[in-house]
Short mmCIF file of C-alpha atoms in Angstrom, two decimals:
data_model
loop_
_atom_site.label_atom_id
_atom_site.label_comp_id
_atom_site.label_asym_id
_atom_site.label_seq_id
_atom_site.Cartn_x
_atom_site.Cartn_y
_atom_site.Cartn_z
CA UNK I 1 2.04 62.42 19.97
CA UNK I 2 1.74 60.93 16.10
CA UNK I 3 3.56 57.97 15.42
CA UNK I 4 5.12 55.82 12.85
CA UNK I 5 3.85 52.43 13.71
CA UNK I 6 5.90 48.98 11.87
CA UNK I 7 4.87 45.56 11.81
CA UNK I 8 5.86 43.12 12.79
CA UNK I 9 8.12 43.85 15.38
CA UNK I 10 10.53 40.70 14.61
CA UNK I 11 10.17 38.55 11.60
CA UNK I 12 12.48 35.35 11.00
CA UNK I 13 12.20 34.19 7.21
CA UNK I 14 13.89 31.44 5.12
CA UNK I 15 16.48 32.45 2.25
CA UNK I 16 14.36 32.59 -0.74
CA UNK I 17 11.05 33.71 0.76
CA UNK I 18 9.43 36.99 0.14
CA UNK I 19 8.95 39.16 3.08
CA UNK I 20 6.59 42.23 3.16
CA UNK I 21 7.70 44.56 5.91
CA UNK I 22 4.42 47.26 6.87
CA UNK I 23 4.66 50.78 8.18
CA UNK I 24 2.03 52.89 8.95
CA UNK I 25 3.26 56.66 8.54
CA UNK I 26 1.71 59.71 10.41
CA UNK I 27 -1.67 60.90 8.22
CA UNK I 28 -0.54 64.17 7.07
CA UNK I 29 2.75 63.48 6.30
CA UNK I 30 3.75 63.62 2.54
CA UNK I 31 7.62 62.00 2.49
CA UNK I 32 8.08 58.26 3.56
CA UNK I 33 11.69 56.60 3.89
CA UNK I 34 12.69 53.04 4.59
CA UNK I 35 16.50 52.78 5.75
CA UNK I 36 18.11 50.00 7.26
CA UNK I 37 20.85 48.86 9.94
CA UNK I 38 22.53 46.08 9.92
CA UNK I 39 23.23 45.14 13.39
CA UNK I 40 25.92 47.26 15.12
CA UNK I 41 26.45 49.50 11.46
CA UNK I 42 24.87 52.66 10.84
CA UNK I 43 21.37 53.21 9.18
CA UNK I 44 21.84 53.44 5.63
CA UNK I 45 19.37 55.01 3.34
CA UNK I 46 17.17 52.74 0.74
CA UNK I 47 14.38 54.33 -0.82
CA UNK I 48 12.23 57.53 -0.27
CA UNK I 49 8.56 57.99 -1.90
CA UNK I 50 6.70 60.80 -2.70
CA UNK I 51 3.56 61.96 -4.37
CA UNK I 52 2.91 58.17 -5.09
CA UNK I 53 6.31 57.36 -6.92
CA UNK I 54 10.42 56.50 -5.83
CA UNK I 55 11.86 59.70 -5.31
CA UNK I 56 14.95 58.58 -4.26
CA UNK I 57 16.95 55.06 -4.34
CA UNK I 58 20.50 54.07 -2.88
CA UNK I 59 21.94 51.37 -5.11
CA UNK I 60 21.00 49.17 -2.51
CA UNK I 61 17.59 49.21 -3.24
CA UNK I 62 17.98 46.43 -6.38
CA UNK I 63 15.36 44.80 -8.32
CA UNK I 64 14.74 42.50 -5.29
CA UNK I 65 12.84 45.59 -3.40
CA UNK I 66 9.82 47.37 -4.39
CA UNK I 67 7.84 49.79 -2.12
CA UNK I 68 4.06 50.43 -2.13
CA UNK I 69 1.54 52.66 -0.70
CA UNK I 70 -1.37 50.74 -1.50
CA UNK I 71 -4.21 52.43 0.22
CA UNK I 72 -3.56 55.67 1.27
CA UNK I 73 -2.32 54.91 4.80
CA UNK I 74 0.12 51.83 4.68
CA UNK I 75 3.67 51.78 3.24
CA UNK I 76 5.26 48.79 2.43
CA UNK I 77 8.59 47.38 2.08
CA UNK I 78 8.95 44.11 -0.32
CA UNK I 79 11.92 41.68 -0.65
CA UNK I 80 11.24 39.23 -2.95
CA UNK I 81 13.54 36.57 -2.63
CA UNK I 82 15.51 37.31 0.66
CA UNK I 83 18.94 37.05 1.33
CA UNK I 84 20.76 36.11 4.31
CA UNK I 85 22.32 39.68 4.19
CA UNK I 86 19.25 41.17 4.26
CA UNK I 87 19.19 40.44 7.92
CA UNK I 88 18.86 43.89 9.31
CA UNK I 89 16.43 46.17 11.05
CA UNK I 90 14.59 48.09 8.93
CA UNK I 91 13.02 51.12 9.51
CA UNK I 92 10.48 53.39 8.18
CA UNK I 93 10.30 56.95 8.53
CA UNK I 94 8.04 59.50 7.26
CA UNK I 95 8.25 63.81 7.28
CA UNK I 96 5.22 66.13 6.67
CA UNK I 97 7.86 68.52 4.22
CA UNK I 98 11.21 66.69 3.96
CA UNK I 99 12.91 69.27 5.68
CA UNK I 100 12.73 68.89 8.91
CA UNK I 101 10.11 67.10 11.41
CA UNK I 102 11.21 63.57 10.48
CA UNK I 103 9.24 60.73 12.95
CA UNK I 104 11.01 57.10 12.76
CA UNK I 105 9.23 54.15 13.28
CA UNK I 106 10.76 51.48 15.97
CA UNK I 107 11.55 49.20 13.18
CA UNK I 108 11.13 45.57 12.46
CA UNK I 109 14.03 42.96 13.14
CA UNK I 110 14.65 40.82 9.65
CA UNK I 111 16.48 37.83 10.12
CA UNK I 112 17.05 35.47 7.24
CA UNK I 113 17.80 31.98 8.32
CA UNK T 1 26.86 63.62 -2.29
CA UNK T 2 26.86 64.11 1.41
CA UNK T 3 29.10 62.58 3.61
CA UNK T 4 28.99 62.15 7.86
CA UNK T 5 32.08 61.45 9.57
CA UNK T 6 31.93 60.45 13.67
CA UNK T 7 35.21 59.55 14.70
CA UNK T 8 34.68 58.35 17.73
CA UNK T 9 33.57 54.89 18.05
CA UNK T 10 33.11 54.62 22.32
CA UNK T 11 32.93 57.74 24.51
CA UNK T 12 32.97 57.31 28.62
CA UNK T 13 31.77 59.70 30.76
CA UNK T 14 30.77 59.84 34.46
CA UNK T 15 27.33 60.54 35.71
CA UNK T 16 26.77 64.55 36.15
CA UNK T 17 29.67 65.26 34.31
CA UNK T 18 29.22 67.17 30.51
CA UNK T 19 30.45 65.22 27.28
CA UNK T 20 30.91 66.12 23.28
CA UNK T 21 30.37 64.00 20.96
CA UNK T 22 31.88 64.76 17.50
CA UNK T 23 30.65 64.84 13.79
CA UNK T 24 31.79 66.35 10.88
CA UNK T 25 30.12 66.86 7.31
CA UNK T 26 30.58 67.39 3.69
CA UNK T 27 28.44 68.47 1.21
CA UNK T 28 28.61 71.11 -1.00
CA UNK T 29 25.08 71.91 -0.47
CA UNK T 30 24.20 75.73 0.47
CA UNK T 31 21.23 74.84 2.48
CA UNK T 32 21.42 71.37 4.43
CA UNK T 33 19.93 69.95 8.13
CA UNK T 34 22.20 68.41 10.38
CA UNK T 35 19.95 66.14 13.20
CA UNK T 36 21.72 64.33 16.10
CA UNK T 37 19.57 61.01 17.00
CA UNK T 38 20.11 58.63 20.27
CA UNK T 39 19.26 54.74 19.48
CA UNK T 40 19.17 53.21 23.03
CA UNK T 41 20.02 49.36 23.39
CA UNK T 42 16.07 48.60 22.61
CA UNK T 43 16.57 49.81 18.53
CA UNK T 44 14.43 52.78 18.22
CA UNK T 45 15.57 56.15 16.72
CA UNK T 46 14.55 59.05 18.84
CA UNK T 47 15.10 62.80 17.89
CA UNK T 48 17.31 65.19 20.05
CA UNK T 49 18.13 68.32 18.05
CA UNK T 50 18.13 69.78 14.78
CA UNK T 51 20.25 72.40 13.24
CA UNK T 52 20.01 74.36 10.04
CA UNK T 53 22.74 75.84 8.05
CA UNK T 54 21.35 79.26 7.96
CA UNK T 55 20.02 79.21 11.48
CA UNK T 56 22.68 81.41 13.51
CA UNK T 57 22.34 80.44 16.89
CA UNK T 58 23.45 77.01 18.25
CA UNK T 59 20.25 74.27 18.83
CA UNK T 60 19.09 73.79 21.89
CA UNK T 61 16.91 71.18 23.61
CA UNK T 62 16.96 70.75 27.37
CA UNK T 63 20.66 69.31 28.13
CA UNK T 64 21.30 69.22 24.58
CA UNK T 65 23.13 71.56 22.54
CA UNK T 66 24.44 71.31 19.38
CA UNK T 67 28.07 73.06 18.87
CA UNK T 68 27.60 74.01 14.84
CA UNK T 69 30.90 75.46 12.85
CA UNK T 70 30.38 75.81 9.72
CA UNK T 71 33.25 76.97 7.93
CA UNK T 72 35.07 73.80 10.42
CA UNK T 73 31.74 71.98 8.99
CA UNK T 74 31.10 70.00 12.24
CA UNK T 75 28.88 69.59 14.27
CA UNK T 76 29.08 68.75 17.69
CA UNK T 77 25.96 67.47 20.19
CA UNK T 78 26.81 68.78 23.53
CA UNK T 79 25.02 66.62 26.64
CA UNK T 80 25.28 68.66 29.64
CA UNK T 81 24.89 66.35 33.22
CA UNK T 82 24.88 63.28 32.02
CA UNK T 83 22.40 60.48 33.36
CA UNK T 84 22.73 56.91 33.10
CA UNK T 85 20.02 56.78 31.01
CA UNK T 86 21.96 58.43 28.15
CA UNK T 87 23.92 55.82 27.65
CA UNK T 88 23.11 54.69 24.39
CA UNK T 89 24.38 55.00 20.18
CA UNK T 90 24.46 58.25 19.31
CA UNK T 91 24.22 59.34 15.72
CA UNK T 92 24.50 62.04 13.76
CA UNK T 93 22.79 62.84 10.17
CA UNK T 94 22.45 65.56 7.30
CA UNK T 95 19.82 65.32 5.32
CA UNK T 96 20.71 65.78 1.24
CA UNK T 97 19.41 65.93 -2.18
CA UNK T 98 19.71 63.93 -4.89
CA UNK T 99 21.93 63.66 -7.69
CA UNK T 100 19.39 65.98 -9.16
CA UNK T 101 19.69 68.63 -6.90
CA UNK T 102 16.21 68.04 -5.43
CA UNK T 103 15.65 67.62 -1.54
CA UNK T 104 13.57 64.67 -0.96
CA UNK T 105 14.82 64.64 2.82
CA UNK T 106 16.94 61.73 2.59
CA UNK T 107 19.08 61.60 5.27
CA UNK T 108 22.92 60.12 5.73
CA UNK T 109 23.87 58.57 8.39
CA UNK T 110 27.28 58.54 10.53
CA UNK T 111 28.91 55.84 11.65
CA UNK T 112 27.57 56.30 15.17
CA UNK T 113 29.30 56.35 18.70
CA UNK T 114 28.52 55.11 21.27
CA UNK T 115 28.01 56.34 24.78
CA UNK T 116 28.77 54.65 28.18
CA UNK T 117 27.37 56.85 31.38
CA UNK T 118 29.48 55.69 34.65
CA UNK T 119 27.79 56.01 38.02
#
């Protein structure tokens, strides 16, 4: 079965840093999500991305986060100067129509030291 | 804007036995999806059932069901014969449009309960 594949799996970072968090969505799909949970909170929506733009944005997607799809096949997740509230697990999701058949990925564990 | 309510924050059941868990919605969306998803103690987010306002039957998947009301607007996942390997978060989700009107397929989240299986 297709999958939604994130790396890395864990990433620890330094307050300040940038991180770049990478998801690889399934190859027909056409709607890609990142949401995150903060640990033992619900997953909370950040940014969804279609036809090569933001369609979407909760108002915790700031300035500090920016989301690519660079080459046709990766989607990325950028912080650019992390916070230590940022730590969270992020996930990425993608859906062929944005209806229905959404496939999450297993996520990547952020923690800002 | 869409909004998820799960009131219960721990549910106990024991093994074999049937459980509900409960979530309720609001949107005043005409056409919406309402998913339930399990997130076991290792993070992922795995898919159980999915129900559409318009579909008239209840979901069903396996020893899931989903108990759908719509003029009570909740939605209730239904595991029949529980296994220890059910214990886990449980959420449920609707997924929205924007402020536009425009379905993107973001979805909200609940709060999330979660689920203890006794042997």
């Amino acid at each position: 079965e297709p999958e939604v594949t994130q790396t890395p799996s864990h990433q620890v970072t330094q307050m300040g840093q940038e991180v770049i968090l990478r998801c690889v969505p399934i190859s027909n799909h056409l709607y890609f999500y990142w949401y995150r949970q903060i640990l033992g909170q619900k997953v909370e929506f950040l940014v969804s991305f279609y036809n090569n733009e933001i369609s979407e944005k909760s108002e915790i997607f700031d300035d500090q986060f920016s989301v690519e799809r660079p080459d046709g096949s990766n989607f990325t997740l950028k912080i650019r100067s992390t916070k230590l509230e940022d730590s969270a697990m992020y996930f990425c999701a993608s859906s062929r129509d944005g209806h229905y058949g959404y496939t999450f990925g297993s996520g990547t564990r952020l923690t800002v030291v | 804007a869409q909004k998820i309510t799960q009131t219960q924050p721990g549910m106990f059941v024991q093994e074999k036995e049937a459980v509900t868990l409960d979530c309720t919605y609001d949107t005043s969306d005409q056409s919406y999806g309402l998913f339930w998803y399990k997130q076991p103690s290792s993070g992922e987010m795995i898919f159980l059932i999915y129900q559409g306002s318009y579909d008239e039957q209840n979901a069903t998947e396996g020893r899931y069901s989903l108990n759908f009301q719509k003029a009570r607007k909740s939605a209730n996942l239904v595991i029949s014969a529980s296994q220890l390997g059910d214990s886990a978060m449980y959420f449920c989700a609707m997924r929205g449009r924007d402020a536009g009107g425009t379905s993107y397929g973001k979805l909200t989240f609940g709060q999330g309960t979660i689920l203890t299986v006794h042997p």
